[in-house]
Amino acid sequence: MEINGLKAIIIGGASGFARATAERIAAGGGSVAILDRDGSAGAEVASSLGGTWHPTNVLDFDGIAVVIDEAVEALGGLHVAVNTAGGGKAGRTLGRSGPFDLDDFRAVIDLNLIGTFNTNRLCAAHMANGEPNDDGERGVLINTSSIAAFEGQIGQVAYTAAKAGIAGMTLTMARDLGSLGIRVNTIAPSLFATGLTAGVTEDRAANLTKDAAFPKRLGRPDEYARLAIAIIENPMLNGDTIRLDAGTRFAPM
């Protein structure tokens, strides 16, 4: 699928991975609809990219359906959806204060896994109504997992479960949607300079990335974006979770 003329919804697009991806799509001649929380930099990002801004909350499972409808109408169709919304809460299965709080566990699953599936199913419904390109392709869904899905560290049980769920549904979803010409892939990053890690010191960053093969540094949002663009452009990339981790394997802690 070519970037020029592409119509893309970018969930979490006000910052980090999603913003970098939106910037590359816009630079390549595509159109973007930025979805993020009210109060984020979404309006400014959308304006700078010539896109549209749609405040939303991925935990509003019914409300986001309306927002996606509005975004698709503004775009005039939908070819790509990139979902980077997520987060976690640290805690051991059994800690000093007792078992991990079940409501906290559910909240992490809702934000990462349920939120991702919900936006995927809604975006896929719009893609299915579009005209296929010459290769029979109608759309691409790109989700965000983590290498914690495979080597979750101590205290990451909820986050690991959620991100493993995203990786686990990738192939099945690709098979579900293959007959419609919709591809599904997931990116599993290691530690990147986004969110909580964006302001860490050089010494702290060096310690966090000491087990990487190369390069021994935090990843950059644009490196995620470059992989997202490669996924969009290459029709043979489908049903897979791609690690983006500089050869990092998390130790237990």
mmCIF file of C-alpha atoms in Angstrom:
data_model
loop_
_atom_site.group_PDB
_atom_site.id
_atom_site.type_symbol
_atom_site.label_atom_id
_atom_site.label_comp_id
_atom_site.label_asym_id
_atom_site.label_seq_id
_atom_site.Cartn_x
_atom_site.Cartn_y
_atom_site.Cartn_z
ATOM 1 C CA MET A 1 0.000 0.000 0.000
ATOM 2 C CA GLU A 2 1.441 3.370 -1.027
ATOM 3 C CA ILE A 3 1.804 6.196 1.492
ATOM 4 C CA ASN A 4 0.826 8.889 -0.999
ATOM 5 C CA GLY A 5 -2.929 9.313 -0.790
ATOM 6 C CA LEU A 6 -3.186 7.077 2.278
ATOM 7 C CA LYS A 7 -5.919 7.789 4.842
ATOM 8 C CA ALA A 8 -4.843 6.870 8.380
ATOM 9 C CA ILE A 9 -6.251 6.972 11.899
ATOM 10 C CA ILE A 10 -3.487 7.353 14.481
ATOM 11 C CA ILE A 11 -4.584 6.400 17.996
ATOM 12 C CA GLY A 12 -2.341 7.997 20.612
ATOM 13 C CA GLY A 13 -1.147 10.348 17.880
ATOM 14 C CA ALA A 14 -0.360 13.339 20.094
ATOM 15 C CA SER A 15 3.049 11.968 21.117
ATOM 16 C CA GLY A 16 5.642 9.217 20.924
ATOM 17 C CA PHE A 17 5.418 6.326 18.486
ATOM 18 C CA ALA A 18 2.098 7.412 17.032
ATOM 19 C CA ARG A 19 3.080 11.034 16.472
ATOM 20 C CA ALA A 20 6.282 9.980 14.703
ATOM 21 C CA THR A 21 4.263 7.623 12.494
ATOM 22 C CA ALA A 22 1.723 10.334 11.708
ATOM 23 C CA GLU A 23 4.558 12.671 10.741
ATOM 24 C CA ARG A 24 6.014 10.152 8.301
ATOM 25 C CA ILE A 25 2.626 9.403 6.745
ATOM 26 C CA ALA A 26 1.885 13.097 6.287
ATOM 27 C CA ALA A 27 5.364 13.727 4.862
ATOM 28 C CA GLY A 28 4.750 10.949 2.338
ATOM 29 C CA GLY A 29 1.531 12.501 1.063
ATOM 30 C CA GLY A 30 -0.964 10.704 3.302
ATOM 31 C CA SER A 31 -3.779 12.158 5.396
ATOM 32 C CA VAL A 32 -4.016 11.599 9.147
ATOM 33 C CA ALA A 33 -6.702 11.793 11.797
ATOM 34 C CA ILE A 34 -5.161 12.174 15.255
ATOM 35 C CA LEU A 35 -7.013 10.487 18.124
ATOM 36 C CA ASP A 36 -5.829 11.058 21.683
ATOM 37 C CA ARG A 37 -7.002 12.195 25.066
ATOM 38 C CA ASP A 38 -8.593 15.595 25.548
ATOM 39 C CA GLY A 39 -5.925 17.917 26.924
ATOM 40 C CA SER A 40 -3.112 16.288 24.953
ATOM 41 C CA ALA A 41 -1.163 18.002 22.169
ATOM 42 C CA GLY A 42 -3.391 16.327 19.589
ATOM 43 C CA ALA A 43 -4.882 19.532 18.186
ATOM 44 C CA GLU A 44 -1.454 21.074 17.640
ATOM 45 C CA VAL A 45 -0.066 17.914 16.069
ATOM 46 C CA ALA A 46 -3.022 17.572 13.730
ATOM 47 C CA SER A 47 -2.759 21.226 12.687
ATOM 48 C CA SER A 48 0.971 20.919 11.981
ATOM 49 C CA LEU A 49 0.354 17.891 9.762
ATOM 50 C CA GLY A 50 -2.694 19.218 7.947
ATOM 51 C CA GLY A 51 -4.768 16.511 9.635
ATOM 52 C CA THR A 52 -7.861 16.413 11.804
ATOM 53 C CA TRP A 53 -8.090 16.208 15.589
ATOM 54 C CA HIS A 54 -10.499 13.930 17.433
ATOM 55 C CA PRO A 55 -10.292 13.880 21.257
ATOM 56 C CA THR A 56 -11.236 10.513 22.687
ATOM 57 C CA ASN A 57 -10.582 7.966 25.397
ATOM 58 C CA VAL A 58 -9.882 4.370 24.370
ATOM 59 C CA LEU A 59 -11.544 3.260 27.608
ATOM 60 C CA ASP A 60 -14.825 4.772 26.440
ATOM 61 C CA PHE A 61 -15.580 1.655 24.424
ATOM 62 C CA ASP A 62 -18.875 2.944 23.046
ATOM 63 C CA GLY A 63 -17.868 6.572 22.611
ATOM 64 C CA ILE A 64 -14.771 5.799 20.576
ATOM 65 C CA ALA A 65 -16.958 4.159 17.935
ATOM 66 C CA VAL A 66 -18.556 7.553 17.295
ATOM 67 C CA VAL A 67 -15.154 9.249 17.208
ATOM 68 C CA ILE A 68 -13.805 6.729 14.682
ATOM 69 C CA ASP A 69 -16.885 7.268 12.518
ATOM 70 C CA GLU A 70 -16.215 11.009 12.590
ATOM 71 C CA ALA A 71 -12.522 10.520 11.796
ATOM 72 C CA VAL A 72 -13.264 8.269 8.821
ATOM 73 C CA GLU A 73 -15.799 10.760 7.504
ATOM 74 C CA ALA A 74 -13.233 13.563 7.804
ATOM 75 C CA LEU A 75 -10.627 11.467 5.991
ATOM 76 C CA GLY A 76 -13.044 10.311 3.312
ATOM 77 C CA GLY A 77 -12.198 6.660 3.926
ATOM 78 C CA LEU A 78 -9.739 4.530 5.852
ATOM 79 C CA HIS A 79 -6.679 2.536 4.798
ATOM 80 C CA VAL A 80 -4.528 2.321 7.941
ATOM 81 C CA ALA A 81 -5.040 2.388 11.709
ATOM 82 C CA VAL A 82 -2.071 2.612 14.070
ATOM 83 C CA ASN A 83 -2.771 1.961 17.751
ATOM 84 C CA THR A 84 -0.175 2.847 20.391
ATOM 85 C CA ALA A 85 -2.428 3.593 23.372
ATOM 86 C CA GLY A 86 -1.399 1.706 26.496
ATOM 87 C CA GLY A 87 0.214 1.695 29.897
ATOM 88 C CA GLY A 88 0.736 -0.435 32.967
ATOM 89 C CA LYS A 89 0.725 -0.647 36.741
ATOM 90 C CA ALA A 90 3.592 -2.317 38.539
ATOM 91 C CA GLY A 91 3.000 -5.016 41.113
ATOM 92 C CA ARG A 92 3.824 -8.628 41.863
ATOM 93 C CA THR A 93 1.253 -11.381 41.752
ATOM 94 C CA LEU A 94 1.732 -11.580 45.507
ATOM 95 C CA GLY A 95 3.512 -8.675 47.175
ATOM 96 C CA ARG A 96 4.207 -7.555 50.729
ATOM 97 C CA SER A 97 0.767 -5.973 50.972
ATOM 98 C CA GLY A 98 -1.029 -9.022 49.577
ATOM 99 C CA PRO A 99 -2.267 -10.244 46.177
ATOM 100 C CA PHE A 100 -2.159 -7.925 43.181
ATOM 101 C CA ASP A 101 -5.327 -5.836 43.121
ATOM 102 C CA LEU A 102 -7.789 -7.404 40.692
ATOM 103 C CA ASP A 103 -9.297 -4.068 39.675
ATOM 104 C CA ASP A 104 -5.835 -2.798 38.783
ATOM 105 C CA PHE A 105 -5.214 -5.923 36.705
ATOM 106 C CA ARG A 106 -8.513 -5.453 34.860
ATOM 107 C CA ALA A 107 -7.709 -1.784 34.224
ATOM 108 C CA VAL A 108 -4.428 -2.660 32.516
ATOM 109 C CA ILE A 109 -6.149 -5.324 30.398
ATOM 110 C CA ASP A 110 -8.916 -2.888 29.469
ATOM 111 C CA LEU A 111 -6.517 -0.141 28.413
ATOM 112 C CA ASN A 112 -4.095 -2.271 26.428
ATOM 113 C CA LEU A 113 -5.867 -5.400 25.196
ATOM 114 C CA ILE A 114 -9.587 -4.610 25.153
ATOM 115 C CA GLY A 115 -8.954 -1.082 23.902
ATOM 116 C CA THR A 116 -6.768 -2.385 21.080
ATOM 117 C CA PHE A 117 -9.251 -5.050 20.012
ATOM 118 C CA ASN A 118 -12.129 -2.597 20.135
ATOM 119 C CA THR A 119 -10.454 -0.055 17.867
ATOM 120 C CA ASN A 120 -9.306 -2.825 15.519
ATOM 121 C CA ARG A 121 -12.784 -4.253 15.036
ATOM 122 C CA LEU A 122 -14.253 -0.787 14.470
ATOM 123 C CA CYS A 123 -11.562 0.306 12.025
ATOM 124 C CA ALA A 124 -11.721 -3.015 10.164
ATOM 125 C CA ALA A 125 -15.441 -2.466 9.574
ATOM 126 C CA HIS A 126 -14.672 0.817 7.819
ATOM 127 C CA MET A 127 -11.779 -0.639 5.831
ATOM 128 C CA ALA A 128 -13.979 -3.479 4.591
ATOM 129 C CA ASN A 129 -16.266 -0.927 2.926
ATOM 130 C CA GLY A 130 -13.429 0.599 0.921
ATOM 131 C CA GLU A 131 -12.331 -0.159 -2.618
ATOM 132 C CA PRO A 132 -9.364 -2.551 -2.818
ATOM 133 C CA ASN A 133 -6.157 -1.523 -4.564
ATOM 134 C CA ASP A 134 -4.686 -3.418 -7.500
ATOM 135 C CA ASP A 135 -3.328 -6.057 -5.110
ATOM 136 C CA GLY A 136 -6.758 -6.599 -3.537
ATOM 137 C CA GLU A 137 -5.712 -4.797 -0.362
ATOM 138 C CA ARG A 138 -8.150 -2.667 1.628
ATOM 139 C CA GLY A 139 -6.365 -1.877 4.837
ATOM 140 C CA VAL A 140 -3.604 -2.358 7.385
ATOM 141 C CA LEU A 141 -3.940 -2.533 11.172
ATOM 142 C CA ILE A 142 -0.781 -1.901 13.197
ATOM 143 C CA ASN A 143 -0.839 -2.549 16.950
ATOM 144 C CA THR A 144 1.698 -2.080 19.711
ATOM 145 C CA SER A 145 2.821 -4.812 22.076
ATOM 146 C CA SER A 146 6.127 -4.934 23.979
ATOM 147 C CA ILE A 147 9.018 -7.314 24.438
ATOM 148 C CA ALA A 148 7.588 -7.624 27.955
ATOM 149 C CA ALA A 149 5.008 -9.878 26.293
ATOM 150 C CA PHE A 150 7.775 -12.476 25.991
ATOM 151 C CA GLU A 151 10.151 -11.651 28.876
ATOM 152 C CA GLY A 152 8.065 -9.815 31.403
ATOM 153 C CA GLN A 153 10.059 -8.672 34.387
ATOM 154 C CA ILE A 154 9.176 -9.063 38.040
ATOM 155 C CA GLY A 155 6.283 -6.731 38.809
ATOM 156 C CA GLN A 156 5.002 -6.611 35.222
ATOM 157 C CA VAL A 157 2.392 -9.353 35.435
ATOM 158 C CA ALA A 158 -0.573 -7.211 34.352
ATOM 159 C CA TYR A 159 1.344 -5.414 31.595
ATOM 160 C CA THR A 160 2.819 -8.686 30.351
ATOM 161 C CA ALA A 161 -0.602 -10.328 30.176
ATOM 162 C CA ALA A 162 -2.058 -7.394 28.243
ATOM 163 C CA LYS A 163 0.804 -7.089 25.764
ATOM 164 C CA ALA A 164 0.997 -10.867 25.294
ATOM 165 C CA GLY A 165 -2.710 -10.780 24.441
ATOM 166 C CA ILE A 166 -2.086 -8.207 21.704
ATOM 167 C CA ALA A 167 0.702 -10.325 20.236
ATOM 168 C CA GLY A 168 -1.389 -13.476 20.583
ATOM 169 C CA MET A 169 -4.390 -12.188 18.654
ATOM 170 C CA THR A 170 -2.334 -10.845 15.736
ATOM 171 C CA LEU A 171 -2.236 -13.939 13.534
ATOM 172 C CA THR A 172 -5.819 -14.932 14.305
ATOM 173 C CA MET A 173 -7.062 -11.457 13.466
ATOM 174 C CA ALA A 174 -5.042 -11.462 10.246
ATOM 175 C CA ARG A 175 -6.675 -14.766 9.318
ATOM 176 C CA ASP A 176 -10.107 -13.404 10.227
ATOM 177 C CA LEU A 177 -9.636 -10.377 7.976
ATOM 178 C CA GLY A 178 -7.531 -11.836 5.190
ATOM 179 C CA SER A 179 -10.470 -12.517 2.891
ATOM 180 C CA LEU A 180 -11.316 -8.799 3.087
ATOM 181 C CA GLY A 181 -7.835 -7.716 2.067
ATOM 182 C CA ILE A 182 -6.964 -6.348 5.521
ATOM 183 C CA ARG A 183 -3.553 -7.079 7.037
ATOM 184 C CA VAL A 184 -2.718 -7.073 10.767
ATOM 185 C CA ASN A 185 0.720 -6.708 12.322
ATOM 186 C CA THR A 186 2.058 -5.860 15.760
ATOM 187 C CA ILE A 187 5.250 -4.054 16.752
ATOM 188 C CA ALA A 188 6.874 -5.129 20.040
ATOM 189 C CA PRO A 189 9.345 -2.432 21.124
ATOM 190 C CA SER A 190 11.930 -2.572 23.869
ATOM 191 C CA LEU A 191 12.727 0.580 25.857
ATOM 192 C CA PHE A 192 12.200 3.738 23.813
ATOM 193 C CA ALA A 193 12.536 7.430 24.573
ATOM 194 C CA THR A 194 8.806 7.985 24.983
ATOM 195 C CA GLY A 195 6.521 8.611 27.912
ATOM 196 C CA LEU A 196 8.136 7.835 31.259
ATOM 197 C CA THR A 197 11.562 7.106 29.752
ATOM 198 C CA ALA A 198 11.770 10.302 27.687
ATOM 199 C CA GLY A 199 13.522 12.281 30.420
ATOM 200 C CA VAL A 200 15.905 9.709 31.886
ATOM 201 C CA THR A 201 19.537 10.666 32.359
ATOM 202 C CA GLU A 202 22.287 9.287 30.133
ATOM 203 C CA ASP A 203 23.597 7.141 33.002
ATOM 204 C CA ARG A 204 20.139 5.695 33.669
ATOM 205 C CA ALA A 205 19.572 5.057 29.967
ATOM 206 C CA ALA A 206 22.931 3.276 29.729
ATOM 207 C CA ASN A 207 21.964 1.009 32.634
ATOM 208 C CA LEU A 208 18.541 0.243 31.155
ATOM 209 C CA THR A 209 20.023 -0.731 27.789
ATOM 210 C CA LYS A 210 23.224 -2.479 28.883
ATOM 211 C CA ASP A 211 21.870 -5.885 27.818
ATOM 212 C CA ALA A 212 21.077 -4.799 24.254
ATOM 213 C CA ALA A 213 23.242 -6.270 21.514
ATOM 214 C CA PHE A 214 23.450 -3.055 19.471
ATOM 215 C CA PRO A 215 22.780 -0.163 19.639
ATOM 216 C CA LYS A 216 23.055 0.195 23.393
ATOM 217 C CA ARG A 217 20.650 3.094 23.761
ATOM 218 C CA LEU A 218 16.968 3.839 24.082
ATOM 219 C CA GLY A 219 15.049 3.519 20.856
ATOM 220 C CA ARG A 220 13.781 6.631 19.084
ATOM 221 C CA PRO A 221 10.123 7.151 18.159
ATOM 222 C CA ASP A 222 11.032 7.614 14.510
ATOM 223 C CA GLU A 223 12.525 4.106 14.473
ATOM 224 C CA TYR A 224 9.104 2.745 15.371
ATOM 225 C CA ALA A 225 7.596 4.953 12.665
ATOM 226 C CA ARG A 226 10.033 3.646 10.055
ATOM 227 C CA LEU A 227 8.961 0.080 10.822
ATOM 228 C CA ALA A 228 5.291 1.076 10.675
ATOM 229 C CA ILE A 229 5.852 2.578 7.221
ATOM 230 C CA ALA A 230 7.628 -0.602 6.087
ATOM 231 C CA ILE A 231 4.662 -2.669 7.281
ATOM 232 C CA ILE A 232 2.236 -0.445 5.377
ATOM 233 C CA GLU A 233 4.251 -0.581 2.179
ATOM 234 C CA ASN A 234 5.064 -4.306 2.136
ATOM 235 C CA PRO A 235 1.988 -6.486 1.480
ATOM 236 C CA MET A 236 3.808 -9.674 2.503
ATOM 237 C CA LEU A 237 4.092 -8.497 6.102
ATOM 238 C CA ASN A 238 1.021 -9.946 7.749
ATOM 239 C CA GLY A 239 -0.033 -11.786 10.885
ATOM 240 C CA ASP A 240 3.233 -11.269 12.715
ATOM 241 C CA THR A 241 4.603 -9.574 15.810
ATOM 242 C CA ILE A 242 7.895 -7.879 15.010
ATOM 243 C CA ARG A 243 10.363 -7.183 17.807
ATOM 244 C CA LEU A 244 12.015 -3.769 17.675
ATOM 245 C CA ASP A 245 14.556 -4.165 20.425
ATOM 246 C CA ALA A 246 18.233 -3.911 19.366
ATOM 247 C CA GLY A 247 18.665 -7.533 20.433
ATOM 248 C CA THR A 248 17.490 -6.850 23.992
ATOM 249 C CA ARG A 249 16.191 -9.666 26.186
ATOM 250 C CA PHE A 250 14.763 -8.560 29.514
ATOM 251 C CA ALA A 251 16.289 -10.117 32.613
ATOM 252 C CA PRO A 252 13.921 -10.975 35.502
ATOM 253 C CA MET A 253 14.426 -7.499 36.998
#
